[in-house]
Amino acid sequence: MDPLAAARPRLPALTSLRFFAAFHVLLFHAAAMGAVFGPAWFRKLSSIGYVGVSFFFVLSGFILVYTYAGRPLKMTSFWRARFARVYPAYAFALLLTLPFFIWTARHFSEFQVPFMAFQAAHIKVAAALEVLLLQSWIPPAALSWNAVGWSLSVEAFFYLLFPVLLIGYQRLSRRQLFAIVVLCWIMSNAVSIGYALIRPDGIAHPDANVYTSWMNVVKFFPLVRLPEFLMGMACAFLFIRAPRNARLALPLVIAGVVAIGVVAAFSSRLPYAVIHTALLAPAFAAIVYGVALRPNWTSLLENGGLVLLGDASYSMYLIHANVVFQFFHTPKGEIRNANFMGLAICLGIVLAFAILVYRFIETPARRKLRPKEKAVKAMAAAVLA
């Protein structure tokens, strides 16, 4: 084992950031379901909440490298640890949303919601894909059952590749790592910009309500989203090989936050497909890198309460969509509680439920299922994602 790897400190502030990304996704789903309220800047920010998933992809690549680079890695142990980390809560969320999945499939003709078309026509196939975390490989099926699970299908692909990718990355120079960051951003944007220019679905200005064939590929297909993960991995290697300069943290974080604000402000003028994928990936990488430098002010993010919310953010992400829908809609489908007090109550409900899932399902299942090798135990304390 690399001695420097053993000396890497925990990064609890990055765990806290996961909560803010999950909350951004929640804001988007509330807005997408009709709960639109607040000043213009808040509505703009909520409208691009889907970019929180891109943040998760970048952060995942960064944290896995930070955790495992320079340490012994057995593929089967790594995959088992990842399974123990993500699948128990994922399975619980599937059970929780099973009645809604069956009901929507049987009543599709009454509502004609586009992303439910596949599960209505192929409910058994959709269910099998969802259970096996393969739904994103069939883009029309990506949002079947528990819609947010598509990103876990993509993450599962990342986990499958990670041990091999780690070996390859360890041989790269700093210049090559910088090149990967740039190339990954170019490649991702080439796909989404190409979609916007070519218009393969025949729609001039698609938005978040478009679930056509090629749009689903751009948004959900694992190979299209892989560059965001690769960018995070490259940034992590740059981080662990560079001297710590905490003075860089604030400029990096400010640059990232400003970029998010600019994209939110001009979101109505930018192609939706471009924003959805990797447009903001460099901004997220800058924020992650800056916070990982652990300047004094990040102690605010290392507060125990925020870290707990970050720990519970995975369950929050998995369960929030149905709670948001029920909270902001009457049984007749009319909008209710569309104000900041309603949002606060809804968030409180989601967080309370998520913390219970984290405490009583995620954590015990992870302890029982993860591999017991001594080397893995030593690394487990550093795993944040």
XYZ file of C-alpha atoms in Angstrom:
385
model
C 0.000 0.000 0.000
C 1.163 3.529 -0.820
C 1.979 5.251 2.538
C 0.447 8.477 1.240
C -2.783 6.629 0.555
C -2.956 5.437 4.156
C -2.500 9.030 5.356
C -5.374 10.548 3.387
C -7.837 12.237 5.732
C -11.560 11.759 5.571
C -13.479 14.376 3.602
C -16.799 14.773 5.448
C -17.480 18.125 3.744
C -17.922 16.267 0.453
C -20.552 14.100 2.114
C -22.433 17.272 3.058
C -22.301 18.467 -0.553
C -24.266 15.390 -1.554
C -27.219 16.682 0.438
C -27.273 19.975 -1.468
C -27.114 18.138 -4.802
C -30.002 15.850 -3.768
C -31.985 18.869 -2.587
C -31.427 20.517 -5.970
C -32.885 17.438 -7.663
C -35.871 17.592 -5.292
C -36.442 21.246 -6.257
C -36.461 20.283 -9.911
C -39.018 17.531 -9.420
C -41.247 19.824 -7.375
C -41.108 22.425 -10.164
C -41.567 19.816 -12.898
C -44.686 18.544 -11.108
C -46.186 22.030 -11.150
C -45.150 23.403 -7.749
C -43.643 26.576 -9.224
C -43.208 29.442 -6.760
C -40.717 31.965 -5.414
C -38.710 34.750 -7.055
C -37.382 34.410 -10.606
C -33.866 33.384 -9.517
C -35.298 30.552 -7.390
C -37.492 29.310 -10.225
C -34.522 29.409 -12.603
C -32.353 27.458 -10.179
C -35.101 24.901 -9.572
C -35.624 24.419 -13.306
C -32.110 22.993 -13.755
C -32.116 20.799 -10.637
C -31.549 17.750 -12.813
C -27.860 18.771 -13.021
C -27.513 17.454 -9.473
C -27.157 13.993 -11.015
C -24.153 15.179 -13.049
C -22.644 16.386 -9.767
C -23.109 12.901 -8.308
C -21.323 11.310 -11.295
C -18.321 13.651 -10.983
C -18.192 13.247 -7.207
C -18.426 9.470 -7.483
C -15.363 9.281 -9.735
C -13.450 11.626 -7.443
C -14.264 9.828 -4.190
C -13.621 6.324 -5.498
C -10.148 7.334 -6.676
C -9.462 9.190 -3.435
C -10.501 6.084 -1.514
C -8.833 3.331 -3.526
C -5.842 4.792 -5.419
C -2.586 3.409 -4.078
C -4.352 0.764 -2.011
C -4.796 -2.944 -2.704
C -7.987 -3.521 -4.670
C -9.600 -6.891 -5.234
C -12.275 -6.594 -7.907
C -14.799 -8.923 -6.321
C -14.406 -7.236 -2.939
C -14.851 -3.811 -4.513
C -18.007 -4.848 -6.363
C -19.415 -6.501 -3.270
C -18.722 -3.347 -1.249
C -20.462 -1.235 -3.876
C -23.435 -3.609 -3.925
C -23.667 -3.389 -0.128
C -23.543 0.390 -0.373
C -26.221 0.989 -3.018
C -28.543 -1.980 -3.420
C -30.331 -2.391 -0.065
C -31.788 1.130 -0.116
C -32.427 0.800 -3.847
C -34.378 -2.433 -3.285
C -36.355 -0.814 -0.464
C -37.260 2.100 -2.741
C -38.464 -0.377 -5.377
C -40.725 -2.056 -2.836
C -41.983 1.315 -1.707
C -42.877 2.396 -5.244
C -44.140 -0.998 -6.465
C -47.853 -0.156 -6.061
C -47.408 3.079 -8.037
C -45.452 1.205 -10.730
C -48.205 -1.370 -11.201
C -51.008 1.198 -11.021
C -49.473 3.518 -13.622
C -48.793 0.612 -15.966
C -52.430 -0.475 -15.781
C -53.850 3.049 -16.136
C -51.451 4.391 -18.746
C -54.232 4.908 -21.278
C -55.921 7.391 -18.937
C -52.901 9.647 -18.462
C -50.575 9.028 -21.423
C -47.448 10.130 -19.553
C -44.671 9.598 -22.148
C -41.964 8.127 -19.897
C -44.424 5.490 -18.639
C -45.105 4.121 -22.121
C -42.466 1.382 -21.966
C -43.544 0.015 -18.594
C -47.174 0.017 -19.736
C -46.330 -2.007 -22.849
C -43.630 -4.236 -21.333
C -44.200 -4.315 -17.597
C -42.341 -7.600 -16.976
C -39.315 -6.536 -18.985
C -39.312 -3.114 -17.318
C -39.460 -4.743 -13.889
C -36.620 -7.143 -14.683
C -34.422 -4.347 -16.022
C -35.088 -2.249 -12.930
C -34.277 -5.043 -10.494
C -31.043 -5.834 -12.363
C -30.018 -2.159 -12.639
C -30.018 -2.386 -16.426
C -32.818 0.058 -17.231
C -30.598 2.818 -18.606
C -29.233 0.478 -21.280
C -32.733 0.496 -22.791
C -33.366 4.279 -22.794
C -37.177 4.067 -23.175
C -37.189 1.944 -20.002
C -34.877 4.227 -18.022
C -37.657 5.889 -16.015
C -39.753 2.800 -15.356
C -40.800 1.937 -11.806
C -38.775 4.303 -9.575
C -37.756 6.892 -12.162
C -34.719 8.227 -10.308
C -33.192 4.758 -10.370
C -31.864 5.379 -13.889
C -28.813 7.090 -12.402
C -28.070 4.024 -10.238
C -28.128 1.927 -13.392
C -25.497 4.267 -14.826
C -23.468 4.198 -11.601
C -23.504 0.391 -11.625
C -21.792 0.544 -15.014
C -19.192 2.924 -13.589
C -18.549 0.550 -10.695
C -18.112 -2.350 -13.100
C -15.396 -0.457 -14.979
C -13.691 1.243 -12.052
C -11.102 -1.402 -11.052
C -9.766 -1.560 -14.612
C -9.944 2.195 -15.080
C -8.030 2.711 -11.829
C -5.098 0.671 -13.137
C -5.010 2.686 -16.338
C -5.280 6.069 -14.625
C -2.409 5.302 -12.230
C -0.039 5.239 -15.205
C -1.011 8.684 -16.502
C 0.976 11.873 -16.095
C -0.496 15.124 -14.810
C -0.585 16.480 -18.348
C -2.506 13.429 -19.532
C -4.923 13.759 -16.633
C -5.589 17.401 -17.521
C -6.145 16.304 -21.110
C -8.709 13.729 -19.952
C -10.656 16.401 -18.067
C -10.808 18.586 -21.182
C -11.520 15.735 -23.584
C -14.292 14.319 -21.406
C -16.017 17.696 -21.327
C -15.654 18.088 -25.093
C -16.934 14.576 -25.780
C -20.003 14.939 -23.584
C -20.916 18.293 -25.036
C -20.298 17.051 -28.567
C -23.063 14.476 -28.059
C -25.574 16.924 -26.586
C -24.744 19.781 -28.966
C -24.928 17.343 -31.850
C -28.410 16.356 -30.706
C -29.457 20.006 -30.502
C -28.143 20.753 -33.996
C -29.224 17.600 -35.820
C -32.615 17.300 -34.068
C -32.975 13.544 -34.651
C -36.340 13.532 -32.873
C -37.648 16.352 -35.069
C -38.254 18.740 -32.155
C -36.884 22.269 -32.471
C -36.662 23.181 -28.792
C -37.031 20.108 -26.560
C -37.304 20.633 -22.809
C -37.539 18.544 -19.651
C -40.937 17.192 -20.731
C -39.542 15.523 -23.853
C -38.902 11.776 -23.600
C -38.307 10.879 -27.227
C -35.979 8.096 -28.343
C -32.783 10.044 -28.984
C -33.332 12.456 -26.123
C -33.500 9.466 -23.778
C -30.181 8.230 -25.170
C -28.525 11.607 -24.561
C -29.849 11.808 -20.997
C -29.756 8.241 -19.719
C -27.465 5.968 -21.751
C -24.479 4.910 -19.575
C -21.834 5.391 -22.276
C -23.006 8.960 -22.856
C -22.708 9.758 -19.132
C -19.368 7.973 -18.642
C -17.196 11.079 -19.371
C -18.552 12.800 -16.250
C -17.312 9.933 -14.101
C -13.985 9.826 -15.940
C -13.566 13.557 -15.347
C -14.093 13.054 -11.625
C -11.494 10.274 -11.592
C -8.942 12.446 -13.393
C -9.532 15.344 -10.998
C -8.993 13.043 -8.026
C -5.639 11.860 -9.341
C -4.631 15.473 -9.942
C -5.708 16.222 -6.375
C -3.814 13.428 -4.639
C -0.625 14.118 -6.619
C -0.572 17.876 -6.033
C 0.596 19.744 -2.917
C -2.325 21.012 -0.835
C -2.841 24.726 -1.391
C -5.905 25.767 0.587
C -5.766 29.243 -0.948
C -7.039 27.747 -4.197
C -10.199 26.455 -2.542
C -12.270 29.631 -2.430
C -11.562 30.723 -6.046
C -12.389 27.215 -7.283
C -15.637 27.015 -5.349
C -16.692 30.542 -6.300
C -15.956 29.833 -9.966
C -18.052 26.679 -9.813
C -20.974 28.370 -8.068
C -20.892 31.333 -10.462
C -20.936 28.952 -13.428
C -24.034 27.228 -12.028
C -25.710 30.601 -11.516
C -24.886 31.761 -15.053
C -26.242 28.561 -16.603
C -29.399 28.829 -14.477
C -29.868 32.468 -15.515
C -29.548 31.656 -19.212
C -31.159 28.212 -19.099
C -34.084 29.292 -21.277
C -31.620 30.237 -24.030
C -29.426 27.138 -23.818
C -30.354 23.743 -25.291
C -31.893 21.584 -22.599
C -29.935 18.489 -23.680
C -26.642 20.380 -23.303
C -27.446 21.556 -19.764
C -28.713 18.119 -18.742
C -25.491 16.222 -19.397
C -22.002 17.577 -18.789
C -22.116 21.326 -19.405
C -21.564 22.030 -15.704
C -19.272 19.065 -15.008
C -16.125 21.273 -14.806
C -17.949 23.556 -12.348
C -18.815 20.559 -10.181
C -15.235 19.277 -10.405
C -13.963 22.697 -9.288
C -16.316 22.736 -6.293
C -15.386 19.195 -5.272
C -11.661 19.893 -5.656
C -11.905 23.156 -3.722
C -13.868 21.677 -0.824
C -11.547 18.655 -0.703
C -8.646 21.051 0.008
C -10.287 21.573 3.418
C -9.686 25.279 4.048
C -10.853 26.515 7.444
C -14.277 27.588 6.220
C -15.183 24.032 5.189
C -15.612 23.278 8.889
C -19.139 24.594 8.326
C -19.706 21.684 5.966
C -18.185 19.225 8.427
C -20.907 19.921 10.976
C -22.321 16.638 12.254
C -25.884 17.523 11.293
C -24.968 18.356 7.707
C -22.842 15.232 7.407
C -25.802 13.150 8.604
C -27.971 14.781 5.923
C -25.260 13.963 3.401
C -25.166 10.359 4.579
C -28.955 10.164 4.213
C -28.949 11.961 0.848
C -28.795 8.698 -1.102
C -32.011 7.463 0.476
C -33.441 10.965 0.128
C -32.735 10.836 -3.593
C -34.310 7.397 -3.983
C -37.563 8.106 -2.149
C -38.247 11.803 -2.695
C -40.102 11.774 -6.033
C -43.268 10.048 -4.852
C -43.343 12.048 -1.615
C -43.007 15.286 -3.588
C -45.794 14.261 -5.953
C -48.188 13.356 -3.143
C -47.362 16.434 -1.082
C -47.803 19.005 -3.837
C -50.915 17.466 -5.441
C -54.465 16.850 -4.280
C -56.077 13.485 -5.090
C -57.632 15.235 -8.119
C -54.210 16.343 -9.369
C -54.516 20.011 -8.401
C -51.449 21.862 -7.094
C -51.306 22.585 -3.363
C -48.706 23.750 -0.813
C -46.777 25.608 -3.551
C -44.887 27.990 -1.273
C -41.711 28.047 0.806
C -43.482 26.767 3.917
C -44.811 23.842 1.915
C -41.343 23.168 0.538
C -39.868 23.224 4.046
C -42.480 20.763 5.333
C -42.028 18.489 2.332
C -38.248 18.536 2.755
C -38.651 17.761 6.459
C -40.842 14.740 5.677
C -38.427 13.444 3.044
C -35.400 13.931 5.293
C -37.014 12.262 8.300
C -37.923 9.257 6.183
C -34.489 9.204 4.536
C -32.647 9.279 7.861
C -34.723 6.345 9.089
C -33.913 4.397 5.924
C -30.240 5.275 6.305
C -30.135 4.248 9.974
C -32.227 1.095 9.846
C -31.823 -0.245 6.294
C -28.734 1.174 4.586
C -26.292 0.958 7.483
C -27.185 -2.501 8.874
C -27.377 -4.027 5.403
C -24.021 -2.540 4.439
C -22.377 -3.972 7.537
C -23.808 -7.394 6.850
C -23.150 -7.531 3.108
C -19.792 -5.841 2.656
C -16.681 -8.039 2.374
C -14.847 -8.846 5.582
C -11.224 -8.790 4.350
C -8.916 -6.741 6.572
C -7.773 -4.539 3.698
C -11.340 -3.710 2.805
C -12.148 -2.917 6.428
C -9.259 -0.478 6.507
C -10.568 1.284 3.417
C -14.226 1.257 4.362
C -13.830 4.166 6.772
C -12.768 6.411 3.903
C -15.586 5.562 1.519
C -17.913 8.546 1.188
C -19.915 7.681 -1.909
